[in-house]
Amino acid sequence: MHTLEPELRTLHAEGVIDDATAARALVRDRGQVFSLHTELRVTLYAGVLLVMAGVGIVLARHLDRIGPRAIVLAIALVAVACAVPAVRARLAGRALNDAGHYLLLLAVLLGSANLAYAERQFTLLGPWWSWHLLLLAVVHAAIAYAFGSPLVLAASLTALAGWFGVGVTLGDALHFASSTPELGARALACAAVIAGWRYSDRRARPDTRFSDVMDHFAANLAFWGAIAWCREWPWLAAGLPLLASLAYASVLRGLNAGREAFLVYGVGYAAIGLCAAVLPRIHGITMSLGFALIVVCVAAATLWQLRRRLRAPVP
Amino acid sequence: MSRWRPTPAEERWIEVVSELATALPRDFMIARTGGWRSTGLLARIALFVLGFVAAALLFGVLGLGDRINLLIAGLIAVLVAEWLTVGRRLHASGIEEGLGVAGFVLIGAWITTLIVPEVEFIGGTPHTLVLIAAAGAAGLRRLNPLVTTCAVLVFVHWSGSTTAAHALDAVIGHGVTTFGLGCALAAIALALGAREFRRPSHDRMLDWLVATLPIATYAKYATWNYFAVELVTVDGPSGRLATSVLLLALGIAMLVAGLRRRRHAPLLGFMGCVACLAVELRLATSLSTETWLVLCGLAALVAGVALDRYLRQPRNGLTSVALNDRDGPLDLLQTAGAALLAQRTAREFPAPQPSFTPGGGRFGGGGASGSY
């Protein structure tokens, strides 16, 4: 254990920090107030993860024993029960707490799994099955707006990306071998839709909490799309300038908003895209590795310099 | 004032600055922290990866076939890292950490090439031990808790390959020796955490061990035991009983220490112990996997909801409300986690119809590849 009390007292005695700041810092340093917020979020996320994993197995294994209608009904009831705290909070005009947000996410995910299962069993939409993802995206978005839940919005954006045929996890992004220009075009289109949605939302609701979530989705999808274009000629001719523009915009956004993540996106994706564009055209392993080494060194130096500028006051 | 790394006093001021960044004047910060320059968490992670990759690429450029290039690349990486530290006064900024760790590991890898293959050290291979020592030394040099923790975790896993561990395992159950060592180290780290350290980084190194050792060492043991239950035979309840008692004792100690000291690491370690005990329950009973998953998930949700409600008003100084708005990286992780869950759920959707061409790139829904 260590305590920073002597340093905090020195700062207060020298007049560097005011009474209120010193009191707050000392109370926290001594543990007189201690937040379990992080532990609670981890517990709630683990709960949602485990329940969804269990429900997934139930759907896969117990069809014959229970019957599809009973399964659909049971999961729907559980989903509704999970949404009760959120509905009650909304009716009472209270903001949703962390537990309410996670229960609402569980309700939404159970609803998604139920819909998918029902479609598999009863083929409700027949050949139009792929529209389910768009339907989910719209329904999830409506729920996210109704309850002000960024977690449900993330589920909605994931469903939207799925409708475009794009995965949103890091693993999907790193599958360079399966990245095609068509996939890149779809990722870019999805990013454009999310960016448009973000600006409309911002304009309609200046105090929105959703901009951050949409920014991250749009930035990642746009970069993945641009990198997919960088792998093949003639798409490369458009892919490289697009990648450069996106990197510039991302860095600018990072500097203006004081957001470190966008500096990392801008520099990191630019380095990956440059390597994806150039390395297949270089012959010889030493030359290839040498080029990659130069790119990595330049990226590290650039990121360091940009991060330093982030600390300076932004005009 | 030290040229090689921040003094304990400078490190403490760096900690104060990170707590009160916006409230302190810039000149004051530079004067007290000795001019050491750091960066934010996300940039640090990215720069660490870039530094590590740069050292690996350097080895590749020098030539993968020649063993001496391990030493040359390692020395160059370590020297560059030291130059960044001494010359540019970088501390905990990622790039010098990545280069330094990769450099030490490359030098360690070169040393392993000098060891005769047949040599054994208390029954285990010494090659891994050399690499562990190299990583541990790099972690201590850089005061980096992630690297020191990784070194300790690999050491605990390596200890399971020694003849002494095999002999003990034959008596008390497979994997129990490694797990017991992990718990013992976690308990030592927990006990040492009660002491007052001048350097905050030493505290963090112990914290990381307390939070990760139980669950990381149990993961290896439980993986083996899972297959033992499912595919082979159970080797008696004694090993399982010993494991459960260890987990219970360690979990209670961590909960008490966490609440008394008001530290997150013991509480996270306690949560890890509870998760391990839940797995033990699954292995010891005939509960189906899905029932176990749903029950555990519901238990976690009920506990979370109840604690959130109970601690909304601070009780005895404990609260469920966030005390600051610096949850940026955690918020990002939470968004990514929600997206991951949603993506897993979407996989329940039916496979594409035969008339549909996967990945066809047509919009209006037809573009969905079905692989999502």
Coordinates of N, CA and C in Angstrom, one line a residue, chain B residues 163-303:
Chain B
T163 N 10.2 -32.3 -12.2 CA 10.0 -33.6 -11.7 C 9.4 -33.5 -10.3
A164 N 9.8 -32.5 -9.5 CA 9.2 -32.3 -8.2 C 7.7 -32.2 -8.3
A165 N 7.2 -31.4 -9.2 CA 5.8 -31.2 -9.4 C 5.1 -32.4 -9.8
H166 N 5.7 -33.2 -10.7 CA 5.1 -34.4 -11.2 C 5.0 -35.4 -10.0
A167 N 6.0 -35.5 -9.2 CA 6.0 -36.4 -8.0 C 4.8 -36.0 -7.1
L168 N 4.7 -34.7 -6.8 CA 3.7 -34.2 -5.9 C 2.3 -34.4 -6.5
D169 N 2.2 -34.2 -7.8 CA 0.9 -34.4 -8.5 C 0.4 -35.8 -8.4
A170 N 1.4 -36.7 -8.5 CA 1.0 -38.1 -8.4 C 0.3 -38.4 -7.1
V171 N 0.6 -37.7 -6.0 CA 0.0 -37.9 -4.7 C -1.3 -37.1 -4.5
I172 N -1.2 -35.8 -4.9 CA -2.4 -34.9 -4.5 C -3.3 -34.6 -5.7
G173 N -3.0 -35.1 -6.9 CA -3.9 -34.9 -8.0 C -3.2 -34.0 -9.1
H174 N -3.5 -34.3 -10.3 CA -2.8 -33.6 -11.4 C -3.1 -32.1 -11.4
G175 N -2.0 -31.4 -11.5 CA -2.1 -29.9 -11.6 C -2.3 -29.2 -10.3
V176 N -2.5 -29.9 -9.2 CA -2.8 -29.3 -8.0 C -1.5 -28.6 -7.5
T177 N -0.3 -29.1 -7.8 CA 0.9 -28.5 -7.3 C 1.1 -27.1 -7.9
T178 N 0.9 -27.0 -9.2 CA 1.0 -25.7 -9.9 C -0.1 -24.7 -9.3
F179 N -1.3 -25.2 -9.2 CA -2.3 -24.4 -8.7 C -2.0 -23.9 -7.2
G180 N -1.5 -24.8 -6.4 CA -1.1 -24.5 -5.0 C 0.0 -23.4 -5.0
L181 N 1.0 -23.6 -5.9 CA 2.1 -22.6 -6.0 C 1.5 -21.2 -6.4
G182 N 0.6 -21.2 -7.3 CA 0.0 -20.0 -7.7 C -0.8 -19.3 -6.6
C183 N -1.5 -20.1 -5.8 CA -2.3 -19.6 -4.7 C -1.3 -19.1 -3.6
A184 N -0.2 -19.8 -3.4 CA 0.8 -19.4 -2.4 C 1.4 -18.1 -2.8
L185 N 1.8 -17.9 -4.0 CA 2.4 -16.6 -4.5 C 1.4 -15.5 -4.4
A186 N 0.1 -15.8 -4.7 CA -1.0 -14.8 -4.6 C -1.1 -14.4 -3.1
A187 N -1.0 -15.4 -2.2 CA -1.2 -15.1 -0.8 C 0.0 -14.2 -0.3
I188 N 1.2 -14.5 -0.8 CA 2.4 -13.8 -0.4 C 2.3 -12.3 -0.9
A189 N 1.8 -12.2 -2.1 CA 1.6 -10.8 -2.7 C 0.6 -10.1 -1.9
L190 N -0.5 -10.8 -1.5 CA -1.5 -10.1 -0.7 C -1.0 -9.7 0.6
A191 N -0.1 -10.5 1.3 CA 0.4 -10.1 2.6 C 1.4 -9.0 2.4
L192 N 2.2 -9.0 1.3 CA 3.2 -7.9 1.1 C 2.5 -6.6 0.8
G193 N 1.3 -6.7 0.3 CA 0.6 -5.5 -0.1 C 0.2 -4.7 1.1
A194 N 0.2 -5.3 2.3 CA -0.1 -4.5 3.5 C 1.0 -3.6 3.9
R195 N 2.2 -3.8 3.4 CA 3.4 -3.0 3.7 C 3.2 -1.7 2.9
E196 N 3.9 -0.6 3.5 CA 3.8 0.6 2.8 C 5.1 0.8 1.9
F197 N 4.9 0.9 0.6 CA 6.0 1.0 -0.4 C 6.1 2.5 -0.8
R198 N 7.4 2.9 -1.0 CA 7.6 4.2 -1.5 C 7.2 4.4 -3.0
R199 N 7.5 3.3 -3.7 CA 7.2 3.4 -5.2 C 5.8 2.9 -5.4
P200 N 4.9 3.7 -6.0 CA 3.6 3.2 -6.4 C 3.6 2.0 -7.4
S201 N 4.7 2.0 -8.2 CA 4.8 0.9 -9.2 C 5.0 -0.5 -8.5
H202 N 5.7 -0.5 -7.4 CA 5.9 -1.8 -6.6 C 4.5 -2.2 -6.1
D203 N 3.7 -1.3 -5.7 CA 2.3 -1.7 -5.2 C 1.5 -2.3 -6.4
R204 N 1.7 -1.6 -7.5 CA 0.9 -2.1 -8.7 C 1.4 -3.5 -9.1
M205 N 2.7 -3.8 -9.0 CA 3.2 -5.1 -9.4 C 2.5 -6.2 -8.5
L206 N 2.4 -5.9 -7.2 CA 1.8 -6.8 -6.2 C 0.3 -6.9 -6.5
D207 N -0.3 -5.8 -6.8 CA -1.8 -5.8 -7.1 C -2.1 -6.7 -8.3
W208 N -1.3 -6.6 -9.3 CA -1.6 -7.4 -10.5 C -1.4 -8.9 -10.2
L209 N -0.5 -9.2 -9.4 CA -0.3 -10.6 -9.0 C -1.5 -11.1 -8.2
V210 N -2.0 -10.3 -7.3 CA -3.1 -10.7 -6.4 C -4.4 -10.9 -7.3
A211 N -4.5 -10.0 -8.3 CA -5.8 -10.0 -9.1 C -5.8 -11.1 -10.1
T212 N -4.6 -11.5 -10.6 CA -4.6 -12.5 -11.8 C -4.1 -13.9 -11.4
L213 N -3.3 -14.0 -10.4 CA -2.7 -15.4 -10.1 C -3.7 -16.5 -9.9
P214 N -4.7 -16.3 -9.0 CA -5.7 -17.4 -8.7 C -6.4 -17.8 -10.0
I215 N -6.9 -16.9 -10.7 CA -7.7 -17.3 -11.9 C -6.9 -17.9 -13.0
A216 N -5.7 -17.3 -13.2 CA -4.8 -17.7 -14.3 C -4.2 -19.1 -14.0
T217 N -3.9 -19.4 -12.8 CA -3.3 -20.7 -12.5 C -4.5 -21.8 -12.4
Y218 N -5.6 -21.3 -12.0 CA -6.8 -22.2 -12.0 C -7.2 -22.6 -13.4
A219 N -7.1 -21.7 -14.3 CA -7.5 -21.9 -15.7 C -6.9 -23.2 -16.3
K220 N -5.6 -23.3 -16.0 CA -4.8 -24.4 -16.6 C -5.3 -25.7 -15.9
Y221 N -5.4 -25.6 -14.6 CA -5.8 -26.8 -13.8 C -7.2 -27.3 -14.2
A222 N -8.2 -26.3 -14.4 CA -9.5 -26.6 -14.7 C -9.7 -27.2 -16.1
T223 N -8.9 -26.7 -17.0 CA -8.9 -27.2 -18.4 C -8.6 -28.7 -18.4
W224 N -7.6 -29.0 -17.7 CA -7.2 -30.5 -17.6 C -8.3 -31.3 -16.9
N225 N -8.8 -30.7 -15.8 CA -9.9 -31.4 -15.0 C -11.1 -31.6 -15.8
Y226 N -11.5 -30.6 -16.6 CA -12.7 -30.6 -17.4 C -12.7 -31.9 -18.3
F227 N -11.5 -32.1 -19.0 CA -11.4 -33.2 -19.9 C -11.3 -34.5 -19.0
A228 N -10.7 -34.4 -17.8 CA -10.7 -35.6 -17.0 C -12.1 -36.1 -16.6
V229 N -12.9 -35.1 -16.3 CA -14.3 -35.4 -16.0 C -15.1 -35.9 -17.2
E230 N -14.9 -35.3 -18.3 CA -15.7 -35.6 -19.5 C -15.2 -36.8 -20.2
L231 N -13.9 -37.0 -20.3 CA -13.3 -38.0 -21.1 C -12.6 -39.2 -20.4
V232 N -12.0 -38.9 -19.3 CA -11.2 -40.0 -18.7 C -11.9 -40.4 -17.4
T233 N -11.2 -40.5 -16.3 CA -11.8 -40.8 -15.0 C -11.4 -39.7 -14.0
V234 N -12.2 -39.6 -13.0 CA -11.9 -38.7 -11.9 C -10.8 -39.3 -11.0
D235 N -9.7 -38.5 -10.7 CA -8.7 -39.1 -9.9 C -8.9 -38.9 -8.4
G236 N -10.1 -39.1 -7.9 CA -10.4 -39.0 -6.5 C -10.8 -37.6 -6.1
P237 N -11.5 -37.5 -5.0 CA -12.0 -36.1 -4.6 C -11.0 -35.3 -3.8
S238 N -9.9 -35.9 -3.5 CA -8.9 -35.2 -2.6 C -8.4 -34.0 -3.2
G239 N -8.0 -34.1 -4.5 CA -7.4 -32.9 -5.2 C -8.4 -31.9 -5.4
R240 N -9.7 -32.2 -5.7 CA -10.7 -31.2 -5.8 C -11.1 -30.6 -4.5
L241 N -11.1 -31.3 -3.4 CA -11.3 -30.8 -2.1 C -10.2 -29.8 -1.7
A242 N -9.0 -30.2 -2.0 CA -7.9 -29.3 -1.7 C -8.0 -28.0 -2.5
T243 N -8.3 -28.1 -3.7 CA -8.5 -26.9 -4.6 C -9.6 -26.0 -4.1
S244 N -10.7 -26.6 -3.7 CA -11.9 -25.8 -3.2 C -11.5 -25.1 -1.9
V245 N -10.8 -25.8 -1.0 CA -10.4 -25.2 0.3 C -9.5 -24.1 0.0
L246 N -8.5 -24.3 -0.9 CA -7.5 -23.2 -1.2 C -8.2 -22.0 -1.7
L247 N -9.2 -22.2 -2.7 CA -9.9 -21.1 -3.3 C -10.7 -20.3 -2.2
L248 N -11.4 -21.1 -1.4 CA -12.2 -20.5 -0.4 C -11.4 -19.7 0.6
A249 N -10.3 -20.2 1.1 CA -9.5 -19.5 2.0 C -8.9 -18.2 1.4
L250 N -8.4 -18.4 0.2 CA -7.8 -17.3 -0.5 C -8.8 -16.2 -0.8
G251 N -10.0 -16.6 -1.2 CA -11.1 -15.7 -1.6 C -11.5 -14.9 -0.4
I252 N -11.7 -15.6 0.8 CA -12.1 -14.8 2.0 C -11.0 -13.8 2.4
A253 N -9.7 -14.3 2.4 CA -8.6 -13.4 2.7 C -8.6 -12.2 1.8
M254 N -8.8 -12.4 0.5 CA -8.8 -11.3 -0.4 C -10.0 -10.3 -0.2
L255 N -11.1 -10.9 0.1 CA -12.3 -10.0 0.3 C -12.1 -9.1 1.6
V256 N -11.6 -9.8 2.6 CA -11.3 -9.0 3.9 C -10.2 -7.9 3.6
A257 N -9.1 -8.3 3.0 CA -8.1 -7.4 2.7 C -8.5 -6.2 1.8
G258 N -9.3 -6.6 0.8 CA -9.8 -5.5 -0.1 C -10.7 -4.5 0.6
L259 N -11.6 -5.0 1.4 CA -12.5 -4.1 2.1 C -11.7 -3.3 3.2
R260 N -10.8 -3.9 3.9 CA -10.0 -3.2 4.9 C -9.1 -2.1 4.3
R261 N -8.4 -2.5 3.2 CA -7.4 -1.6 2.7 C -8.0 -0.7 1.7
R262 N -9.2 -1.0 1.2 CA -9.9 -0.2 0.2 C -9.1 -0.2 -1.1
R263 N -8.8 -1.4 -1.6 CA -8.0 -1.6 -2.8 C -8.8 -2.5 -3.8
H264 N -8.7 -2.2 -5.1 CA -9.4 -2.9 -6.1 C -8.9 -4.3 -6.3
A265 N -7.5 -4.4 -6.3 CA -6.9 -5.7 -6.7 C -7.4 -6.9 -5.9
P266 N -7.4 -6.8 -4.5 CA -7.8 -7.9 -3.8 C -9.3 -8.3 -4.1
L267 N -10.1 -7.2 -4.3 CA -11.5 -7.5 -4.6 C -11.7 -8.2 -6.0
L268 N -10.9 -7.8 -6.9 CA -10.9 -8.4 -8.2 C -10.4 -9.9 -8.1
G269 N -9.4 -10.1 -7.3 CA -8.9 -11.4 -7.0 C -9.9 -12.3 -6.3
F270 N -10.7 -11.7 -5.4 CA -11.8 -12.4 -4.8 C -12.9 -12.8 -5.8
M271 N -13.2 -11.9 -6.7 CA -14.1 -12.2 -7.8 C -13.6 -13.4 -8.6
G272 N -12.3 -13.4 -8.9 CA -11.7 -14.5 -9.6 C -11.8 -15.8 -8.9
C273 N -11.6 -15.8 -7.5 CA -11.8 -17.0 -6.7 C -13.2 -17.5 -6.7
V274 N -14.2 -16.6 -6.7 CA -15.6 -17.0 -6.7 C -15.9 -17.7 -8.1
A275 N -15.3 -17.1 -9.2 CA -15.5 -17.7 -10.5 C -14.9 -19.1 -10.5
C276 N -13.7 -19.3 -9.9 CA -13.1 -20.6 -9.9 C -13.9 -21.6 -9.1
L277 N -14.4 -21.1 -8.0 CA -15.3 -22.0 -7.1 C -16.5 -22.4 -7.9
A278 N -17.1 -21.5 -8.7 CA -18.3 -21.9 -9.5 C -17.9 -23.0 -10.5
V279 N -16.7 -22.9 -11.1 CA -16.3 -24.0 -12.0 C -16.1 -25.3 -11.2
E280 N -15.5 -25.2 -10.0 CA -15.4 -26.4 -9.2 C -16.7 -27.0 -8.9
L281 N -17.7 -26.2 -8.7 CA -19.1 -26.7 -8.4 C -19.6 -27.5 -9.6
R282 N -19.3 -26.9 -10.8 CA -19.7 -27.6 -12.1 C -19.0 -28.9 -12.2
L283 N -17.8 -29.0 -11.9 CA -17.0 -30.2 -12.0 C -17.4 -31.3 -11.0
A284 N -17.9 -30.8 -9.8 CA -18.1 -31.7 -8.7 C -19.6 -32.2 -8.8
T285 N -20.5 -31.5 -9.5 CA -21.9 -32.0 -9.6 C -22.3 -32.4 -11.0
S286 N -23.5 -32.9 -11.1 CA -23.9 -33.4 -12.4 C -24.8 -32.4 -13.1
L287 N -24.6 -31.1 -12.7 CA -25.4 -30.0 -13.4 C -25.0 -30.0 -14.9
S288 N -26.0 -29.8 -15.7 CA -25.7 -29.6 -17.1 C -25.0 -28.3 -17.4
T289 N -24.2 -28.2 -18.4 CA -23.4 -26.9 -18.7 C -24.4 -25.7 -18.8
E290 N -25.5 -25.9 -19.5 CA -26.4 -24.7 -19.8 C -27.0 -24.3 -18.5
T291 N -27.4 -25.3 -17.6 CA -28.1 -24.9 -16.4 C -27.1 -24.1 -15.5
W292 N -25.8 -24.7 -15.5 CA -24.8 -24.1 -14.7 C -24.5 -22.6 -15.2
L293 N -24.4 -22.5 -16.5 CA -24.1 -21.1 -17.0 C -25.3 -20.1 -16.7
V294 N -26.5 -20.6 -16.9 CA -27.6 -19.7 -16.6 C -27.7 -19.4 -15.1
L295 N -27.5 -20.4 -14.3 CA -27.6 -20.1 -12.8 C -26.5 -19.2 -12.4
C296 N -25.3 -19.4 -12.8 CA -24.1 -18.5 -12.5 C -24.4 -17.1 -13.0
G297 N -24.9 -17.0 -14.2 CA -25.1 -15.7 -14.8 C -26.2 -15.0 -14.0
L298 N -27.3 -15.7 -13.6 CA -28.3 -15.0 -12.8 C -27.8 -14.6 -11.4
A299 N -27.0 -15.5 -10.9 CA -26.4 -15.2 -9.5 C -25.6 -13.9 -9.6
A300 N -24.8 -13.8 -10.7 CA -23.9 -12.6 -10.9 C -24.8 -11.4 -11.1
L301 N -25.9 -11.5 -11.9 CA -26.8 -10.4 -12.1 C -27.5 -9.9 -10.8
V302 N -28.0 -10.9 -10.1 CA -28.7 -10.6 -8.8 C -27.7 -9.9 -7.8
A303 N -26.5 -10.5 -7.7 CA -25.5 -9.9 -6.8 C -25.2 -8.4 -7.3

